[in-house]
């Protein structure tokens, strides 16, 4: 969901710049802000005690994050880290709720956005419980392509690296490399210049 930048600015949002690898917030921090990406990519992730990364989601231009936790008054259960140079609008919690009071129609948009996040989590939990790597990878690809108007075969370029696909699906990086080659042989995906088209 993207709230109009004009509305966010009038509510007191500030523009924040982040470098690749910079934390926007840490797991365990108290949720104090609504974030909306103007430009760039951000990952939401966790790391296990042995250092293995699990990516919950990768977000880009126009997408928001952190908003659901403002309603719960809970701390963040994940980290948010810039993958690229990012420009983000950040609105403090108090101003966020004042904005919703002033623009009540935004509640519907926020509910729709949160429903989309929940749907994504349900799909990923279902697919990631499979023992078959191809099914896990297909879950990500089908979900991403579901938002595209063009549904023709090989019309959608997967925006993730093989490492990111591995981290999203909880498998080691060698597995998506092998599995995607098999998926190409089965005409499920097409590889062009190392990019995956689904």
Backbone as a chain_set.jsonl record, in Angstrom:
{"seq": "XXXXXXXXXXXXXXXXXXXXXXXXXXXXXXXXXXXXXXXXXXXXXXXXXXXXXXXXXXXXXXXXXXXXXXXXXXXXXXXXXXXXXXXXXXXXXXXXXXXXXXXXXXXXXXXXXXXXXXXXXXXXXXXXXXXXXXXXXXXXXXXXXXXXXXXXXXXXXXXXXXXXXXXXXXXXXXXXXXXXXXXXXXXXXXXXXXXXXX", "coords": {"N": [[0.843, -1.176, 0.0], [0.489, 2.217, -0.766], [0.549, 5.292, 0.675], [-0.384, 8.557, -0.206], [2.329, 10.664, -0.897], [2.11, 13.362, -0.467], [0.127, 13.518, 1.517], [1.431, 12.147, 3.586], [3.659, 13.816, 3.985], [2.362, 16.156, 4.802], [1.465, 15.26, 7.206], [3.7, 15.202, 8.698], [5.823, 13.525, 8.037], [9.204, 12.405, 7.676], [12.0, 12.419, 5.461], [14.2, 9.79, 5.017], [17.471, 8.589, 4.409], [19.115, 5.615, 3.445], [21.952, 3.502, 3.386], [23.205, 0.685, 1.443], [22.944, -2.313, 3.289], [22.547, -1.05, 5.693], [20.818, -0.856, 8.803], [17.369, -0.332, 9.285], [15.552, -0.779, 11.265], [15.952, -2.81, 14.211], [15.41, -6.216, 15.193], [13.4, -6.593, 18.033], [13.408, -3.905, 18.696], [11.251, -1.27, 19.786], [8.207, -0.649, 18.128], [7.856, 2.275, 16.485], [7.355, 3.791, 14.23], [5.799, 4.432, 11.021], [6.711, 3.247, 7.892], [7.502, 4.042, 4.527], [8.56, 3.166, 1.344], [10.243, 5.204, -0.861], [12.175, 4.981, -2.851], [14.168, 2.213, -3.739], [15.289, -0.948, -2.248], [14.32, -3.1, 0.402], [14.935, -5.514, 2.896], [13.16, -7.724, 5.027], [14.093, -9.569, 7.702], [15.294, -12.43, 9.629], [17.827, -13.817, 11.729], [19.259, -16.915, 12.547], [20.607, -18.508, 15.537], [22.925, -19.744, 14.717], [23.673, -18.153, 12.669], [22.365, -18.357, 10.218], [20.469, -16.901, 7.677], [17.06, -15.931, 7.358], [14.885, -14.741, 5.097], [12.054, -12.812, 5.337], [10.587, -11.121, 3.703], [10.956, -9.104, 0.752], [10.947, -5.793, -0.047], [9.933, -3.01, -2.104], [9.895, 0.049, -4.094], [7.27, 2.222, -3.168], [6.077, 0.481, -1.388], [4.975, -0.296, 1.958], [5.955, -0.689, 5.427], [6.043, -1.986, 8.786], [3.721, -0.92, 9.78], [1.599, -2.555, 10.798], [2.431, -3.328, 13.329], [2.246, -1.034, 14.814], [-0.355, -0.887, 15.638], [-0.502, -2.901, 17.455], [1.245, -2.386, 19.5], [3.695, -3.684, 19.889], [7.061, -5.025, 19.878], [9.449, -5.099, 17.153], [9.511, -8.13, 15.323], [11.515, -8.8, 13.638], [14.371, -7.849, 11.611], [14.884, -4.871, 9.663], [16.485, -4.151, 6.76], [18.395, -2.22, 4.51], [18.725, -3.13, 1.172], [19.61, -1.929, -1.093], [20.695, 1.403, -1.99], [18.516, 3.496, -0.327], [15.575, 5.511, -0.182], [13.372, 6.634, 2.146], [10.178, 7.345, 3.506], [9.365, 8.318, 6.735], [7.135, 8.137, 9.356], [6.14, 9.208, 12.493], [4.574, 7.356, 15.143], [2.515, 8.659, 16.652], [1.773, 10.774, 14.929], [1.005, 9.246, 12.771], [-1.393, 7.996, 13.627], [-2.9, 10.29, 14.064], [-3.071, 11.205, 11.451], [-4.64, 9.141, 10.312], [-6.994, 9.601, 11.69], [-7.684, 12.054, 10.619], [-7.868, 11.457, 7.92], [-9.951, 9.268, 7.378], [-10.581, 7.433, 5.356], [-8.267, 6.135, 4.732], [-7.992, 3.998, 6.434], [-9.256, 1.763, 5.279], [-7.52, 1.217, 3.131], [-5.221, 0.54, 4.561], [-6.091, -1.72, 5.952], [-6.507, -3.392, 3.748], [-3.903, -3.596, 2.784], [-2.611, -4.85, 4.983], [-4.021, -7.245, 4.946], [-3.055, -8.254, 2.55], [-0.375, -8.689, 3.274], [-0.75, -10.686, 5.203], [-1.857, -12.685, 3.591], [0.333, -13.255, 1.948], [2.078, -14.306, 3.919], [0.64, -16.616, 4.669], [0.682, -18.079, 2.259], [3.458, -18.459, 1.961], [4.077, -19.901, 4.313], [2.638, -22.242, 3.841], [3.792, -23.19, 1.41], [6.519, -23.337, 2.123], [6.495, -25.386, 3.906], [6.64, -27.617, 2.447], [8.515, -30.479, 1.36], [9.68, -30.424, -1.052], [11.838, -28.632, -3.037], [11.221, -27.337, -5.488], [8.496, -26.816, -5.266], [8.471, -24.994, -3.167], [9.891, -22.844, -4.336], [8.202, -22.305, -6.505], [5.994, -21.35, -5.112], [6.833, -18.781, -4.258], [7.261, -17.587, -6.781], [4.742, -17.783, -8.059], [3.191, -16.243, -6.322], [4.398, -13.668, -6.592], [4.003, -13.191, -9.334], [1.265, -13.069, -9.425], [0.425, -10.487, -9.1], [0.803, -9.236, -11.461], [-0.287, -7.903, -14.594], [0.173, -9.101, -17.051], [0.039, -12.395, -17.669], [1.242, -14.245, -19.205], [3.339, -17.074, -20.14], [6.699, -16.891, -19.015], [6.774, -14.131, -18.9], [7.315, -12.619, -16.717], [9.907, -11.235, -14.89], [11.774, -12.579, -12.363], [12.47, -10.856, -9.439], [14.525, -11.48, -7.685], [17.688, -12.669, -6.453], [19.379, -15.87, -6.683], [20.381, -16.517, -4.194], [18.768, -14.915, -2.54], [16.286, -16.103, -3.087], [16.776, -18.591, -1.955], [17.054, -17.848, 0.749], [14.513, -16.844, 1.219], [12.974, -19.107, 1.06], [14.028, -20.913, 2.819], [16.025, -22.776, 2.15], [19.243, -24.178, 1.19], [21.627, -22.356, -0.813], [22.623, -23.755, -3.037], [20.599, -25.465, -3.72], [18.327, -24.002, -4.951], [19.724, -23.234, -7.243], [20.255, -25.662, -8.621], [17.602, -26.615, -8.78], [16.233, -24.655, -10.238], [17.478, -24.915, -12.703], [16.494, -27.434, -13.402], [13.79, -26.788, -13.512], [13.837, -25.121, -15.697], [14.461, -26.955, -17.739], [12.086, -28.344, -17.713], [10.438, -26.507, -18.835], [9.223, -24.604, -17.175], [10.331, -22.3, -16.189], [12.338, -19.711, -17.726], [15.699, -19.027, -18.476], [17.589, -16.172, -18.918], [20.402, -14.368, -19.59], [21.29, -14.938, -16.982], [19.063, -14.208, -15.521], [15.868, -14.99, -14.168], [12.924, -15.937, -15.719], [9.478, -16.165, -15.427]], "CA": [[0.0, 0.0, 0.0], [1.21, 3.481, -0.765], [-0.195, 6.495, 1.04], [0.111, 9.704, -0.957], [3.454, 11.357, -0.259], [1.613, 14.674, -0.044], [-0.553, 13.319, 2.811], [2.45, 11.8, 4.58], [4.452, 15.024, 4.278], [1.535, 17.087, 5.58], [1.319, 14.685, 8.549], [4.972, 15.357, 9.417], [6.811, 12.49, 7.703], [10.548, 12.86, 7.327], [12.695, 11.598, 4.474], [15.424, 9.184, 5.551], [18.305, 7.911, 3.41], [19.832, 4.463, 3.991], [22.941, 2.877, 2.511], [23.086, -0.781, 1.418], [23.41, -2.992, 4.502], [22.213, -0.282, 6.895], [19.59, -1.259, 9.487], [16.311, 0.66, 9.478], [15.272, -1.11, 12.658], [16.443, -4.118, 14.657], [14.498, -7.097, 15.916], [13.351, -6.247, 19.448], [13.13, -2.47, 18.868], [9.841, -0.913, 19.918], [7.666, -0.104, 16.877], [7.537, 3.688, 16.684], [7.197, 4.51, 12.967], [5.293, 3.897, 9.759], [7.723, 3.446, 6.853], [7.08, 3.845, 3.136], [9.736, 3.27, 0.484], [10.158, 6.055, -2.051], [13.045, 4.356, -3.846], [15.115, 1.25, -3.213], [14.812, -2.259, -1.795], [14.546, -3.388, 1.816], [14.55, -6.878, 3.279], [12.755, -8.015, 6.391], [14.715, -10.874, 7.92], [15.749, -12.909, 10.936], [19.009, -14.681, 11.67], [19.265, -17.927, 13.601], [21.783, -18.428, 16.416], [24.121, -20.167, 13.976], [23.959, -17.157, 11.639], [21.629, -18.562, 8.973], [19.482, -15.849, 7.44], [15.771, -16.248, 6.767], [14.247, -13.511, 4.617], [10.596, -12.864, 5.388], [10.046, -10.425, 2.536], [11.765, -8.058, 0.137], [10.012, -4.732, -0.414], [10.532, -2.0, -2.986], [9.243, 1.35, -4.281], [5.846, 2.367, -2.909], [5.569, -0.438, -0.366], [5.102, 0.164, 3.345], [6.246, -1.741, 6.408], [6.047, -1.535, 10.178], [2.442, -0.338, 10.186], [0.745, -3.458, 11.587], [2.898, -3.382, 14.717], [1.833, 0.183, 15.512], [-1.668, -1.151, 16.228], [-0.357, -3.905, 18.51], [2.19, -1.931, 20.522], [4.673, -4.761, 20.067], [8.372, -4.761, 19.289], [9.638, -5.729, 15.845], [9.979, -9.517, 15.398], [12.485, -8.997, 12.566], [15.181, -6.698, 11.23], [14.654, -4.27, 8.343], [17.821, -3.772, 6.286], [18.439, -1.735, 3.133], [19.476, -3.955, 0.225], [20.191, -0.97, -2.025], [20.518, 2.758, -1.471], [17.069, 3.656, -0.158], [14.952, 6.73, 0.317], [12.185, 6.154, 2.86], [9.408, 8.281, 4.319], [9.151, 7.775, 8.075], [6.138, 8.925, 10.081], [6.065, 8.722, 13.875], [3.325, 6.683, 15.513], [1.483, 9.634, 17.064], [1.312, 11.461, 13.726], [0.354, 8.232, 11.937], [-2.773, 7.851, 14.064], [-3.57, 11.573, 13.8], [-3.349, 11.209, 10.015], [-5.773, 8.249, 10.075], [-8.176, 10.284, 12.209], [-7.994, 13.143, 9.693], [-8.189, 10.821, 6.627], [-10.45, 7.941, 7.76], [-10.624, 6.509, 4.221], [-7.008, 5.388, 4.682], [-8.127, 2.752, 7.207], [-9.558, 0.677, 4.347], [-6.283, 0.897, 2.404], [-4.302, -0.122, 5.485], [-6.626, -3.078, 6.153], [-6.249, -4.151, 2.519], [-2.463, -3.867, 2.761], [-2.312, -5.857, 6.007], [-4.563, -8.506, 4.446], [-2.091, -8.722, 1.552], [0.783, -9.23, 4.0], [-1.17, -11.957, 5.804], [-1.993, -13.654, 2.502], [1.702, -13.646, 1.59], [2.596, -15.176, 4.983], [-0.044, -17.911, 4.575], [1.215, -18.776, 1.086], [4.843, -18.852, 2.216], [4.08, -20.978, 5.314], [2.158, -23.45, 3.188], [4.775, -23.675, 0.434], [7.783, -23.654, 2.786], [6.387, -26.634, 4.666], [6.86, -28.719, 1.508], [9.872, -31.032, 1.3], [10.139, -30.3, -2.435], [12.323, -27.269, -3.302], [10.518, -26.733, -6.623], [7.214, -26.306, -4.782], [8.771, -23.778, -2.397], [10.24, -21.78, -5.281], [6.984, -21.976, -7.253], [5.153, -20.533, -4.243], [7.304, -17.39, -4.358], [7.07, -17.097, -8.144], [3.31, -17.612, -8.31], [2.723, -15.101, -5.537], [4.885, -12.433, -7.212], [3.382, -13.002, -10.649], [-0.179, -12.85, -9.272], [0.16, -9.047, -9.113], [1.106, -8.73, -12.796], [-1.389, -7.989, -15.568], [0.564, -10.062, -18.087], [0.21, -13.718, -17.062], [1.795, -15.163, -20.208], [4.563, -17.757, -19.688], [8.008, -16.231, -19.12], [6.592, -12.679, -19.047], [7.672, -11.94, -15.47], [11.288, -11.435, -14.435], [11.857, -12.729, -10.909], [13.366, -9.776, -9.003], [15.407, -11.935, -6.618], [18.839, -13.514, -6.775], [19.209, -17.238, -6.216], [20.626, -16.488, -2.747], [17.565, -14.381, -1.91], [15.256, -17.147, -3.178], [17.128, -19.596, -0.937], [16.764, -17.293, 2.07], [13.056, -16.708, 1.339], [12.328, -20.417, 1.132], [14.643, -21.729, 3.865], [16.859, -23.847, 1.597], [20.608, -23.711, 0.925], [21.685, -21.694, -2.113], [22.88, -24.712, -4.119], [19.341, -26.118, -4.089], [17.615, -23.283, -6.007], [20.514, -23.238, -8.48], [19.953, -26.933, -9.296], [16.163, -26.754, -9.014], [15.839, -23.744, -11.315], [17.931, -25.539, -13.955], [15.524, -28.49, -13.715], [12.541, -26.117, -13.89], [14.023, -24.635, -17.071], [14.337, -28.136, -18.618], [10.661, -28.694, -17.759], [9.753, -25.343, -19.434], [8.471, -23.85, -16.161], [10.988, -20.992, -16.21], [13.323, -19.509, -18.782], [16.853, -18.277, -17.973], [18.192, -15.31, -19.925], [21.418, -13.521, -18.943], [21.245, -15.326, -15.563], [17.806, -13.781, -14.922], [14.825, -16.017, -14.209], [11.636, -15.466, -16.218], [8.427, -17.127, -15.071]], "C": [[0.885, 1.235, 0.0], [0.24, 4.602, -0.393], [0.432, 7.642, 0.263], [1.241, 10.395, -0.188], [3.041, 12.738, 0.234], [0.951, 14.569, 1.328], [0.477, 13.019, 3.895], [3.28, 13.026, 4.968], [3.649, 16.012, 5.123], [1.334, 16.585, 7.01], [2.623, 14.748, 9.341], [6.001, 14.282, 9.13], [8.146, 13.13, 7.356], [11.166, 11.892, 6.331], [13.993, 11.101, 5.1], [16.142, 8.457, 4.419], [19.062, 6.778, 4.103], [20.777, 3.906, 2.942], [22.736, 1.371, 2.499], [23.696, -1.413, 2.666], [23.067, -2.269, 5.79], [20.873, -0.746, 7.475], [18.633, -0.075, 9.583], [15.733, 0.478, 10.876], [15.77, -2.519, 12.93], [15.313, -4.911, 15.298], [14.568, -6.736, 17.402], [13.15, -4.764, 19.714], [11.629, -2.261, 19.02], [9.385, -0.267, 18.61], [7.183, 1.324, 17.107], [7.192, 4.432, 15.411], [6.454, 3.691, 11.914], [6.358, 4.229, 8.721], [7.109, 3.219, 5.478], [8.271, 4.127, 2.223], [9.431, 4.18, -0.707], [10.952, 5.401, -3.18], [13.993, 3.404, -3.157], [14.463, -0.057, -2.804], [15.235, -2.497, -0.36], [14.152, -4.84, 2.073], [14.16, -6.905, 4.743], [13.267, -9.412, 6.675], [14.955, -11.169, 9.391], [17.016, -13.72, 10.702], [18.941, -15.653, 12.833], [20.533, -17.777, 14.432], [23.061, -18.842, 15.704], [24.412, -19.264, 12.774], [23.24, -17.353, 10.323], [20.525, -17.517, 8.846], [18.206, -16.446, 6.87], [15.109, -14.931, 6.392], [12.74, -13.71, 4.664], [9.968, -12.212, 4.171], [11.083, -9.449, 2.011], [10.794, -7.045, -0.441], [10.72, -3.689, -1.268], [9.623, -0.782, -3.107], [7.738, 1.305, -4.025], [5.293, 1.46, -1.828], [5.846, 0.1, 1.036], [5.442, -1.012, 4.242], [6.254, -1.121, 7.795], [4.698, -1.078, 10.68], [1.611, -1.252, 11.069], [1.141, -3.478, 13.057], [2.547, -2.129, 15.506], [0.487, -0.016, 16.21], [-1.562, -2.088, 17.428], [0.474, -3.44, 19.696], [3.152, -3.052, 20.908], [6.009, -4.329, 19.471], [8.49, -5.516, 17.969], [10.145, -7.156, 16.014], [11.015, -9.837, 14.317], [13.321, -7.73, 12.409], [14.659, -6.15, 9.91], [15.991, -3.692, 7.907], [17.733, -3.318, 4.833], [19.283, -2.682, 2.288], [20.217, -3.077, -0.784], [20.183, 0.389, -1.327], [19.021, 3.037, -1.453], [16.709, 5.051, 0.315], [13.599, 6.316, 0.876], [11.509, 7.317, 3.567], [9.114, 7.606, 5.65], [8.224, 8.715, 8.837], [5.988, 8.352, 11.482], [4.646, 8.241, 14.192], [2.205, 7.671, 15.839], [0.898, 10.342, 15.84], [0.589, 10.509, 12.778], [-1.119, 8.111, 12.326], [-3.561, 9.148, 13.917], [-3.966, 11.665, 12.334], [-4.561, 10.331, 9.701], [-7.077, 8.869, 10.58], [-8.642, 11.353, 11.222], [-8.422, 12.612, 8.318], [-8.705, 9.398, 6.88], [-10.523, 6.944, 6.595], [-9.338, 5.683, 4.111], [-7.072, 4.083, 5.476], [-8.387, 1.561, 6.282], [-8.295, 0.246, 3.604], [-5.301, 0.139, 3.297], [-4.774, -1.548, 5.766], [-6.352, -3.949, 4.941], [-4.776, -4.533, 2.434], [-2.089, -4.949, 3.769], [-2.849, -7.227, 5.594], [-3.634, -9.109, 3.402], [-0.858, -9.324, 2.199], [0.45, -10.579, 4.634], [-1.291, -13.051, 4.748], [-0.618, -14.171, 2.09], [2.27, -14.614, 2.629], [1.953, -16.561, 4.932], [0.519, -18.732, 3.42], [2.614, -19.303, 1.378], [4.921, -19.959, 3.268], [3.666, -22.298, 4.681], [3.224, -24.028, 2.262], [6.079, -24.09, 1.108], [7.707, -24.89, 3.673], [6.602, -27.854, 3.763], [8.312, -29.192, 1.57], [10.486, -30.86, -0.082], [10.562, -28.857, -2.733], [11.581, -26.584, -4.439], [9.18, -26.138, -6.184], [7.418, -25.032, -3.955], [9.048, -22.603, -3.33], [9.02, -21.342, -6.095], [6.044, -21.112, -6.421], [5.527, -19.065, -4.324], [6.96, -16.827, -5.732], [5.601, -16.847, -8.463], [2.753, -16.41, -7.559], [3.131, -13.79, -6.211], [4.175, -12.156, -8.532], [1.897, -12.699, -10.543], [-0.543, -11.366, -9.309], [0.383, -8.424, -10.495], [-0.112, -8.876, -13.708], [-1.086, -9.048, -16.617], [0.868, -11.403, -17.426], [0.815, -14.728, -18.03], [3.057, -15.838, -19.668], [5.808, -16.921, -19.98], [7.91, -14.7, -19.274], [7.064, -11.908, -17.823], [9.1, -12.281, -15.067], [11.299, -11.478, -12.912], [12.876, -11.713, -10.381], [14.384, -10.18, -7.936], [16.583, -12.729, -7.165], [18.552, -14.925, -6.28], [19.444, -17.33, -4.709], [19.393, -15.969, -2.021], [16.416, -15.384, -1.967], [15.505, -18.237, -2.139], [16.742, -19.101, 0.448], [15.256, -17.1, 2.292], [12.377, -18.047, 1.587], [12.965, -21.366, 2.142], [15.447, -22.908, 3.349], [18.258, -23.299, 1.325], [20.715, -23.262, -0.531], [21.936, -22.652, -3.272], [21.573, -25.336, -4.616], [18.552, -25.32, -5.124], [18.398, -23.24, -7.322], [20.192, -24.498, -9.284], [18.482, -27.011, -9.703], [15.707, -25.865, -10.162], [16.314, -24.272, -12.668], [16.972, -26.645, -14.375], [14.189, -27.882, -14.157], [12.633, -25.561, -15.311], [13.882, -25.793, -18.061], [12.883, -28.545, -18.779], [9.799, -27.556, -18.313], [8.836, -24.614, -18.452], [9.013, -22.428, -16.075], [11.909, -20.932, -17.423], [14.45, -18.671, -18.184], [17.426, -17.476, -19.136], [19.129, -14.353, -19.231], [21.387, -13.697, -17.423], [20.0, -14.859, -14.829], [16.76, -14.862, -15.135], [13.519, -15.373, -14.678], [10.606, -16.567, -16.014], [7.112, -16.731, -15.747]], "O": [[1.906, 1.283, 0.687], [-0.762, 4.822, -1.072], [1.651, 7.688, 0.095], [1.123, 10.671, 1.006], [3.562, 13.226, 1.237], [1.174, 15.411, 2.198], [0.407, 13.57, 4.993], [3.564, 13.241, 6.146], [4.183, 16.631, 6.043], [1.067, 17.372, 7.918], [2.653, 14.392, 10.519], [6.958, 14.129, 9.888], [8.21, 14.236, 6.82], [10.887, 10.693, 6.358], [14.78, 11.88, 5.639], [15.518, 7.802, 3.585], [19.585, 6.952, 5.204], [20.444, 3.846, 1.759], [22.158, 0.823, 3.437], [24.82, -1.091, 3.051], [23.271, -2.814, 6.875], [19.919, -0.996, 6.738], [19.035, 1.039, 9.918], [15.461, 1.449, 11.582], [15.98, -3.313, 12.013], [14.383, -4.344, 15.871], [15.655, -6.591, 17.962], [12.767, -4.382, 20.82], [10.833, -3.0, 18.441], [10.094, 0.568, 18.048], [6.217, 1.551, 17.835], [6.775, 5.589, 15.475], [6.474, 2.46, 11.911], [6.852, 5.355, 8.671], [6.296, 2.313, 5.292], [8.906, 5.178, 2.312], [8.483, 3.948, -1.458], [10.474, 5.28, -4.307], [14.562, 3.73, -2.115], [13.261, -0.257, -2.98], [16.344, -2.152, 0.049], [13.16, -5.331, 1.534], [14.741, -6.213, 5.579], [12.913, -10.353, 5.964], [14.839, -10.304, 10.26], [17.242, -14.242, 9.61], [18.609, -15.277, 13.957], [21.427, -17.01, 14.076], [24.147, -18.363, 16.032], [25.285, -19.566, 11.961], [23.473, -16.591, 9.385], [19.755, -17.283, 9.778], [18.243, -17.338, 6.022], [14.808, -14.107, 7.256], [12.214, -14.668, 4.096], [8.948, -12.678, 3.663], [11.978, -9.022, 2.74], [9.92, -7.396, -1.234], [11.934, -3.504, -1.175], [8.695, -0.607, -2.317], [7.024, 0.471, -4.582], [4.158, 1.644, -1.389], [6.804, 0.837, 1.268], [5.248, -2.172, 3.878], [6.441, 0.084, 7.962], [4.528, -0.864, 11.88], [0.973, -0.775, 12.007], [0.288, -3.628, 13.932], [2.55, -2.154, 16.736], [0.215, 0.602, 17.239], [-2.421, -2.077, 18.31], [0.413, -4.033, 20.773], [3.385, -3.324, 22.086], [6.08, -3.397, 18.67], [7.733, -6.448, 17.701], [11.098, -7.388, 16.758], [11.354, -11.0, 14.103], [13.02, -6.687, 12.991], [14.058, -6.884, 9.126], [16.565, -2.848, 8.594], [17.07, -3.96, 4.019], [20.417, -2.999, 2.645], [21.296, -3.426, -1.264], [19.711, 0.504, -0.196], [18.338, 2.834, -2.456], [17.427, 5.679, 1.093], [12.781, 5.721, 0.174], [12.174, 8.171, 4.153], [8.667, 6.459, 5.687], [8.481, 9.913, 8.951], [5.739, 7.157, 11.647], [3.668, 8.673, 13.582], [1.082, 7.529, 15.354], [-0.318, 10.492, 15.725], [-0.329, 10.913, 12.065], [-1.994, 8.121, 11.46], [-4.766, 9.111, 13.67], [-5.054, 12.138, 12.004], [-5.419, 10.725, 8.911], [-8.134, 8.685, 9.977], [-9.842, 11.537, 11.014], [-9.234, 13.233, 7.633], [-7.99, 8.428, 6.629], [-10.527, 5.735, 6.825], [-9.332, 4.639, 3.459], [-6.294, 3.164, 5.22], [-7.817, 0.486, 6.468], [-8.03, -0.948, 3.464], [-4.631, -0.79, 2.846], [-3.966, -2.476, 5.815], [-6.001, -5.119, 5.086], [-4.439, -5.656, 2.059], [-1.332, -5.864, 3.445], [-2.216, -8.25, 5.856], [-3.44, -10.324, 3.364], [-0.346, -10.345, 1.74], [1.264, -11.502, 4.609], [-0.887, -14.193, 4.97], [-0.427, -15.373, 1.905], [2.872, -15.626, 2.271], [2.633, -17.568, 5.127], [0.801, -19.921, 3.568], [2.922, -20.457, 1.079], [5.742, -20.867, 3.138], [4.264, -23.341, 4.945], [3.523, -25.22, 2.324], [6.687, -25.086, 0.713], [8.732, -25.387, 4.14], [6.731, -28.979, 4.246], [9.223, -28.397, 1.803], [11.675, -31.117, -0.271], [9.728, -27.953, -2.685], [11.332, -25.38, -4.375], [8.776, -25.082, -6.671], [6.618, -24.1, -4.042], [8.514, -21.509, -3.145], [8.828, -20.152, -6.345], [5.369, -20.236, -6.962], [4.658, -18.201, -4.444], [6.43, -15.721, -5.839], [5.253, -15.83, -9.061], [1.943, -15.652, -8.093], [2.299, -12.899, -6.382], [3.791, -11.02, -8.812], [1.319, -12.131, -11.47], [-1.705, -11.024, -9.528], [0.175, -7.225, -10.677], [-0.867, -9.844, -13.608], [-1.97, -9.8, -17.026], [1.854, -11.526, -16.699], [0.896, -15.918, -17.726], [3.766, -15.263, -18.842], [5.944, -16.329, -21.051], [8.858, -14.059, -19.727], [7.202, -10.686, -17.873], [9.459, -13.45, -14.92], [10.882, -10.525, -12.253], [14.024, -11.707, -10.826], [15.035, -9.317, -7.346], [16.483, -13.376, -8.208], [17.592, -15.147, -5.543], [18.795, -18.119, -4.023], [19.008, -16.523, -0.992], [15.654, -15.508, -1.008], [14.57, -18.744, -1.521], [16.167, -19.85, 1.238], [14.779, -17.183, 3.424], [11.336, -18.116, 2.24], [12.503, -22.494, 2.311], [15.548, -23.932, 4.024], [18.44, -22.085, 1.239], [19.968, -23.741, -1.384], [21.498, -22.382, -4.391], [21.456, -25.692, -5.788], [18.128, -25.909, -6.119], [17.799, -23.214, -8.398], [19.894, -24.422, -10.476], [18.155, -27.417, -10.818], [14.881, -26.28, -10.974], [15.627, -24.095, -13.674], [16.665, -26.787, -15.558], [13.537, -28.398, -15.065], [11.642, -25.53, -16.04], [13.255, -25.636, -19.108], [12.481, -29.032, -19.836], [8.571, -27.63, -18.268], [7.802, -24.073, -18.843], [8.254, -21.472, -15.91], [12.216, -21.944, -18.053], [14.188, -17.709, -17.462], [17.712, -18.023, -20.201], [18.698, -13.594, -18.362], [21.451, -12.722, -16.675], [19.881, -15.088, -13.625], [16.764, -15.559, -16.15], [13.066, -14.384, -14.102], [10.82, -17.726, -16.37], [6.1, -17.411, -15.576]]}, "num_chains": 1, "name": "protein.A"}
